[in-house]
PDB file of C-alpha atoms in Angstrom:
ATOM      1  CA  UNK A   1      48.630 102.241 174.387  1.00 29.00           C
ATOM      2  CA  UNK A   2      46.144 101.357 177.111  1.00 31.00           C
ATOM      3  CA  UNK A   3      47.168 100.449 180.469  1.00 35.00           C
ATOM      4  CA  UNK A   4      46.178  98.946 183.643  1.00 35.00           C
ATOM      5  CA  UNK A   5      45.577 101.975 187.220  1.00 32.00           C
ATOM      6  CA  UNK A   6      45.579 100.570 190.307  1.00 34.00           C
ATOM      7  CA  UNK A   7      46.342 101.022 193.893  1.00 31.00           C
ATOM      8  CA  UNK A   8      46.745  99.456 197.113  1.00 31.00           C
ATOM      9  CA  UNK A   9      48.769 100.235 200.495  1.00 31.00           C
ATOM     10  CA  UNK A  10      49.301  98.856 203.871  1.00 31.00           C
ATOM     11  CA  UNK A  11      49.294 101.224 206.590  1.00 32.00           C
ATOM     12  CA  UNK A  12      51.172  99.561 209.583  1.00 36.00           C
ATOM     13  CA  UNK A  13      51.500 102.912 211.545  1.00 37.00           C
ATOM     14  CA  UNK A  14      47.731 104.028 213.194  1.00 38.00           C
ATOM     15  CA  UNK A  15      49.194 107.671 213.894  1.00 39.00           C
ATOM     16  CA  UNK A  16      49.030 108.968 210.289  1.00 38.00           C
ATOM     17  CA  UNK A  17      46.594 108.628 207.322  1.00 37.00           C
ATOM     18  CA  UNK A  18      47.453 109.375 203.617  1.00 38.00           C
ATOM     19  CA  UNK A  19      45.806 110.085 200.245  1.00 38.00           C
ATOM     20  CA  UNK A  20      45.151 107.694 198.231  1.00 41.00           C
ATOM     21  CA  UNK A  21      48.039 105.544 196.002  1.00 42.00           C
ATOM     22  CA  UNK A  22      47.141 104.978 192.242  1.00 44.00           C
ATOM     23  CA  UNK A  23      49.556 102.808 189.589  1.00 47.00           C
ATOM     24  CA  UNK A  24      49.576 101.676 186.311  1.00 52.00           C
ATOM     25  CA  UNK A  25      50.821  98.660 184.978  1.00 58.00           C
ATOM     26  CA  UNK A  26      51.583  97.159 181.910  1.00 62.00           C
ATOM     27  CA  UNK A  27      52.763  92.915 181.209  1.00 64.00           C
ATOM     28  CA  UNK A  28      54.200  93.171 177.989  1.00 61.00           C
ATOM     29  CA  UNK A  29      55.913  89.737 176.739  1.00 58.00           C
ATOM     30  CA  UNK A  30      59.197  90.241 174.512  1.00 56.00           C
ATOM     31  CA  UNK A  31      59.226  93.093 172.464  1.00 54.00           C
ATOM     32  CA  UNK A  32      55.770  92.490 170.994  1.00 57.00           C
ATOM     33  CA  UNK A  33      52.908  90.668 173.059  1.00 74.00           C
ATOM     34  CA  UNK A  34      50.967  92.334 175.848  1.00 81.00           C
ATOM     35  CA  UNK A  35      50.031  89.786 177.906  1.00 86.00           C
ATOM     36  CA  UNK A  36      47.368  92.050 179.874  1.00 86.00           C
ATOM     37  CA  UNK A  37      46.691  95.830 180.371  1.00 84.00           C
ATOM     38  CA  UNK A  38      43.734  97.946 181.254  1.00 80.00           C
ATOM     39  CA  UNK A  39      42.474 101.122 181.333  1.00 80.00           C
ATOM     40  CA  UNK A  40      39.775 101.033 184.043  1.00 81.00           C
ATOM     41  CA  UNK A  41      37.377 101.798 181.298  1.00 82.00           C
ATOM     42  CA  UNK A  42      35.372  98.551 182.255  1.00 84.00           C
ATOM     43  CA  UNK A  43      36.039  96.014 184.998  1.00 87.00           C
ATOM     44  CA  UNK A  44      37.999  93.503 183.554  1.00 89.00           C
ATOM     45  CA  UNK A  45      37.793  91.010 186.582  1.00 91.00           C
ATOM     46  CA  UNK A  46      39.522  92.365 189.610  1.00 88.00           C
ATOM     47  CA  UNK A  47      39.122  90.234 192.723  1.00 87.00           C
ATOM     48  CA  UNK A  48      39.381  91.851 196.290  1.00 83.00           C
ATOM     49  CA  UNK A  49      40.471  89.124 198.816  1.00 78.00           C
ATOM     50  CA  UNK A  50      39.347  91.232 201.645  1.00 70.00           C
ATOM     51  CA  UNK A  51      36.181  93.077 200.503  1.00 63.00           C
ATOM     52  CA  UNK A  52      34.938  94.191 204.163  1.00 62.00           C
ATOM     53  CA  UNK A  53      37.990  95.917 205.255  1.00 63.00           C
ATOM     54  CA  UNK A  54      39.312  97.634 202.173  1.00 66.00           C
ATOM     55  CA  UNK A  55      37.628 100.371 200.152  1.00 74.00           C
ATOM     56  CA  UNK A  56      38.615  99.726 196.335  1.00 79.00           C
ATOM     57  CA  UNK A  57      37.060 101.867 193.549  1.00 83.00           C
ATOM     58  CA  UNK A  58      36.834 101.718 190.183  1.00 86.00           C
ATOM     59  CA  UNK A  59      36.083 105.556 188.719  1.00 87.00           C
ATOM     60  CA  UNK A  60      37.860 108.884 188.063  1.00 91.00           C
ATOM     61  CA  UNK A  61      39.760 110.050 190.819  1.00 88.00           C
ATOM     62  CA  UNK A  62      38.663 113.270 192.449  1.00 89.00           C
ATOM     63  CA  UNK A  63      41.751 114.323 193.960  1.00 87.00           C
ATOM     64  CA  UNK A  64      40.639 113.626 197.617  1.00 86.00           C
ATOM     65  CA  UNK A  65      42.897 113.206 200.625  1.00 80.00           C
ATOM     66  CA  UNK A  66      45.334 115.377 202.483  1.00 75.00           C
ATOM     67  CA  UNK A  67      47.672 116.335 203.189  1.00 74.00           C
ATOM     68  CA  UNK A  68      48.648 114.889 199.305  1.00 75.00           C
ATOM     69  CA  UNK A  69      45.380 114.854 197.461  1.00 81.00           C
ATOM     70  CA  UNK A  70      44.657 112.030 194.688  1.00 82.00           C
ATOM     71  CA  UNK A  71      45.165 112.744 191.165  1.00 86.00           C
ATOM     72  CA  UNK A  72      42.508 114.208 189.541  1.00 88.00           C
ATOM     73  CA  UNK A  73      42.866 112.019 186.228  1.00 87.00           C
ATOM     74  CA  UNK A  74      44.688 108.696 185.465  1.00 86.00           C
ATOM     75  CA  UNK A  75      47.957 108.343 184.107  1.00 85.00           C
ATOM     76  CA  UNK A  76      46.528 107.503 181.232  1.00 83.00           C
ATOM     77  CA  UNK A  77      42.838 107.932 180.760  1.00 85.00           C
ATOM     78  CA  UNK A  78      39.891 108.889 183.216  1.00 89.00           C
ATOM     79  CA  UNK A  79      39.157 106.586 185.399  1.00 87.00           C
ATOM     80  CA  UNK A  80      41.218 104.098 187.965  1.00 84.00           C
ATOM     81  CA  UNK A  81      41.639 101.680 190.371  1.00 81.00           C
ATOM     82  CA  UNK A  82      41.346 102.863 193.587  1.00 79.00           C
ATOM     83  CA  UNK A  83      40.999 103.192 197.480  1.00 78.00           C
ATOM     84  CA  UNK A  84      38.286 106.049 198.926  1.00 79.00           C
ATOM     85  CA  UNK A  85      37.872 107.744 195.424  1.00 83.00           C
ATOM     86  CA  UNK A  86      34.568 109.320 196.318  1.00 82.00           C
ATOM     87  CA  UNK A  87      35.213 110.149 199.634  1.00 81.00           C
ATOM     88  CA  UNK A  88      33.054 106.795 201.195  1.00 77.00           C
ATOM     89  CA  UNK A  89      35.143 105.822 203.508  1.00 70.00           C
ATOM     90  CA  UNK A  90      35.691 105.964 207.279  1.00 72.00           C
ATOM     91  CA  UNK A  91      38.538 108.539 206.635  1.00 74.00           C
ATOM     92  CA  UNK A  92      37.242 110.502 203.289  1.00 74.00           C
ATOM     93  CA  UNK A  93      39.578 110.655 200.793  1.00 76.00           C
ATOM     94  CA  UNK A  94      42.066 108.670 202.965  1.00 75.00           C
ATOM     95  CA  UNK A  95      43.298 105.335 203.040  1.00 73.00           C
ATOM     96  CA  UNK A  96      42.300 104.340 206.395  1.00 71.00           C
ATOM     97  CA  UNK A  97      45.519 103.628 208.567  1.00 69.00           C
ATOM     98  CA  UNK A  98      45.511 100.043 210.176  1.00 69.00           C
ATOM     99  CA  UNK A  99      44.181  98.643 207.275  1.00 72.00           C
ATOM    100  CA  UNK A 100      45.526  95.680 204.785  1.00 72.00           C
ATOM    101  CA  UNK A 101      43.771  96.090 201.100  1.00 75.00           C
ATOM    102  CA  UNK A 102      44.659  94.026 198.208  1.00 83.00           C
ATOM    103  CA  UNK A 103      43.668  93.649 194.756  1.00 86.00           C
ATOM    104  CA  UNK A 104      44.855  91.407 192.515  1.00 89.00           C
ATOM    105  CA  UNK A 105      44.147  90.916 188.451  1.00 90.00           C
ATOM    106  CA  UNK A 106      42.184  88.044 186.709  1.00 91.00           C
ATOM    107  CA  UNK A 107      44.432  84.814 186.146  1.00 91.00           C
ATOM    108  CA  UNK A 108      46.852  86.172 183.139  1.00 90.00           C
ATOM    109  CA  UNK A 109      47.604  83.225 180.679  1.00 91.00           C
ATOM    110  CA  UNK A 110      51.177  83.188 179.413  1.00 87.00           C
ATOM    111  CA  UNK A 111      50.612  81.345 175.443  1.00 85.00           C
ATOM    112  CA  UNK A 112      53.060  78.642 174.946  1.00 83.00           C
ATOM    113  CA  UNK A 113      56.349  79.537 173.576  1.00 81.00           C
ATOM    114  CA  UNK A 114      56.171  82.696 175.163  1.00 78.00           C
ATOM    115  CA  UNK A 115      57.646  84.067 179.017  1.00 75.00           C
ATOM    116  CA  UNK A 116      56.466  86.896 181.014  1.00 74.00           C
ATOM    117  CA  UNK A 117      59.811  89.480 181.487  1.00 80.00           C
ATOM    118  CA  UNK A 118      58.506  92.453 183.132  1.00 84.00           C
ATOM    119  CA  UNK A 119      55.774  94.120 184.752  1.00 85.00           C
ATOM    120  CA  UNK A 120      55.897  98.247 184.226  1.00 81.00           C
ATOM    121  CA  UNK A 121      53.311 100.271 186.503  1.00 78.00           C
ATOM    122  CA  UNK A 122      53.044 104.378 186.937  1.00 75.00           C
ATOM    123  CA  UNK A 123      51.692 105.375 190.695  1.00 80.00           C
ATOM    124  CA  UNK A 124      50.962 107.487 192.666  1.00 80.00           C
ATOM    125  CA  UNK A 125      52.081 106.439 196.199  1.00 74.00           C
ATOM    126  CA  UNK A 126      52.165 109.068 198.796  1.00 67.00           C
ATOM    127  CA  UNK A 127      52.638 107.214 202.087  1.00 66.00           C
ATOM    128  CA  UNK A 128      53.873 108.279 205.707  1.00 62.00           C
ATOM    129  CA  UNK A 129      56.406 106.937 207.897  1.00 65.00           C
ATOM    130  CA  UNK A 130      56.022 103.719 208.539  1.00 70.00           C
ATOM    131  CA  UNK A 131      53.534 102.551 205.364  1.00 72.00           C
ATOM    132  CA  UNK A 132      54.326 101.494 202.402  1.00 75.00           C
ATOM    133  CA  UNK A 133      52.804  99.529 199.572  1.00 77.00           C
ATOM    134  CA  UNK A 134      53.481  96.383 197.703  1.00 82.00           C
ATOM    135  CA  UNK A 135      53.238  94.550 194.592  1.00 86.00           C
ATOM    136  CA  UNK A 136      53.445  90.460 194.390  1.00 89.00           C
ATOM    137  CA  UNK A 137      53.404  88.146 191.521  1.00 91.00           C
ATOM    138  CA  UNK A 138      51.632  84.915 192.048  1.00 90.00           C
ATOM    139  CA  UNK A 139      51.981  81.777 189.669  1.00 89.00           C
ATOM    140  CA  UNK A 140      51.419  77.947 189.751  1.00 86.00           C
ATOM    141  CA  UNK A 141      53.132  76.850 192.862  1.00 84.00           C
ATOM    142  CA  UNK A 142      54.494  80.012 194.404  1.00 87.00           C
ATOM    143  CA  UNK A 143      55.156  83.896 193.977  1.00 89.00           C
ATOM    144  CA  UNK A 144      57.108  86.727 194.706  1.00 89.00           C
ATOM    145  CA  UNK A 145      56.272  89.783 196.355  1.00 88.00           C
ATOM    146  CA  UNK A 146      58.819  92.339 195.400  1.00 86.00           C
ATOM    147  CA  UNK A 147      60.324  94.701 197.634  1.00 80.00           C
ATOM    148  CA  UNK A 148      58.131  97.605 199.829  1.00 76.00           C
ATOM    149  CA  UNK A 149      57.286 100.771 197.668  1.00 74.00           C
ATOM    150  CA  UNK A 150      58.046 103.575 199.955  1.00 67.00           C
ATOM    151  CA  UNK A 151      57.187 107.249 199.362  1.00 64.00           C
ATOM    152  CA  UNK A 152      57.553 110.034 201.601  1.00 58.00           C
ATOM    153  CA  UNK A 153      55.547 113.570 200.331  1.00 61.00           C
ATOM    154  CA  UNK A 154      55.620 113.396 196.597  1.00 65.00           C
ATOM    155  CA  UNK A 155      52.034 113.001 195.203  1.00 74.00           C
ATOM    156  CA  UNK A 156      52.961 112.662 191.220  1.00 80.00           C
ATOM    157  CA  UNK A 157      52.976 109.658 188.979  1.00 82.00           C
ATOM    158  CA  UNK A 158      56.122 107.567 188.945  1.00 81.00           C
ATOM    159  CA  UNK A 159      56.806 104.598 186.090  1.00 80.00           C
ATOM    160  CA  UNK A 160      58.461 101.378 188.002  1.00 82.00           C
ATOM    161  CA  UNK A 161      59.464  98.438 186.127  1.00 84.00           C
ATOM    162  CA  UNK A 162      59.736  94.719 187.573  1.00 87.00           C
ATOM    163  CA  UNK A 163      61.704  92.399 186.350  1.00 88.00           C
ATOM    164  CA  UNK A 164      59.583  88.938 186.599  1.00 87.00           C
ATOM    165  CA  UNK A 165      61.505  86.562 184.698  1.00 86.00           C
ATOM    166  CA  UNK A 166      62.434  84.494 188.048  1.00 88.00           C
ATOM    167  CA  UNK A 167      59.259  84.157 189.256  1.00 88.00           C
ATOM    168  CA  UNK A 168      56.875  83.742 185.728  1.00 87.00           C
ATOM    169  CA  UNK A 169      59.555  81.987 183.538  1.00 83.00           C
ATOM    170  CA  UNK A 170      58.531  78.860 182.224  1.00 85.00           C
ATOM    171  CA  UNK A 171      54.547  78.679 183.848  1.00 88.00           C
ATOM    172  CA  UNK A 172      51.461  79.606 181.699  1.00 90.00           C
ATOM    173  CA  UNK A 173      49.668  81.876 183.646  1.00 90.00           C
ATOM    174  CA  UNK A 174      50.292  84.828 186.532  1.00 91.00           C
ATOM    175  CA  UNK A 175      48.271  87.163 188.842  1.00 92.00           C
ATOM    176  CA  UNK A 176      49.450  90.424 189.750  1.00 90.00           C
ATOM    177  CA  UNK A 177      48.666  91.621 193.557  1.00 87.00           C
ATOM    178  CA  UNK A 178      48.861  95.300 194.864  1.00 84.00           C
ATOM    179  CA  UNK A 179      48.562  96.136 198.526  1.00 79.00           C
TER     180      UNK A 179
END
């Protein structure tokens, strides 16, 4: 089953920088319907809000970064979403600290009759005191962002599941944000 890598962090302490964070996520619907995954295989129609400041990639990761080095594959497949995966930016292989980046999906339509129930992600989130990273659901009229994703020293994939029900029940379409 495909699925969908990406990453994203806020660093809110300018003493420390850390290696890249890489997720997966899946929408599944009920028991049956995916409403949206992808495997980084193509760009499906990720937006970046703030495309200055942040340093998103799409591409195999090449397990940059100290002192917790990216993944060298995805979680399921090649390639990825994700921050500094070539080493291009001003800290290679690094998130830079002081930074916001976000990246959010295309618009997800939710067919009638049906309701959004969960969103389930792998990452890779190795963060240092005082960052963390965050995941938000957005649909017509409001959102959600859920609480912050907070990792100290473990650089290893880790599944997470969302329950989304409150926030996507009963609307016909959603957007998934990571930063």
């Amino acid at each position: 089953q495909g699925v969908l890598t990406v990453t994203g962090i806020t660093s809110t302490n300018p003493a420390s920088s850390y290696a890249d964070e890489l997720a997966v996520i899946r929408i599944p619907v009920g028991a049956s319907v995916m409403l949206f995954e992808d495997n980084f295989e193509t760009n499906k129609g990720w937006q970046r809000p703030f495309p200055v400041q942040d340093e998103w990639q799409l591409g195999v990761p090449q397990g940059l970064g100290a002192p917790d080095p990216d993944p060298v594959t995805g979680y399921d497949g090649p390639s990825v979403m994700g921050t500094d995966l070539t080493g291009f930016g001003v800290e290679a292989g690094n998130y830079p600290t002081g930074r916001v980046a976000q990246i959010r999906t295309p618009d997800i339509p939710i067919p009638a009759g049906t309701a959004a129930t969960e969103i389930e992600y792998a990452r890779w989130l190795n963060v240092g005191p005082g960052d963390y990273g965050r995941v938000g659901v957005g649909v017509p009229g409001g959102g959600k962002w859920f609480p912050n994703l907070v990792t100290f020293g473990v650089a290893t994939w880790t599944i997470d599941r969302l329950d989304i029900r409150d926030v996507a029940g009963g609307k016909d379409r959603l957007v998934v944000w990571f930063t």
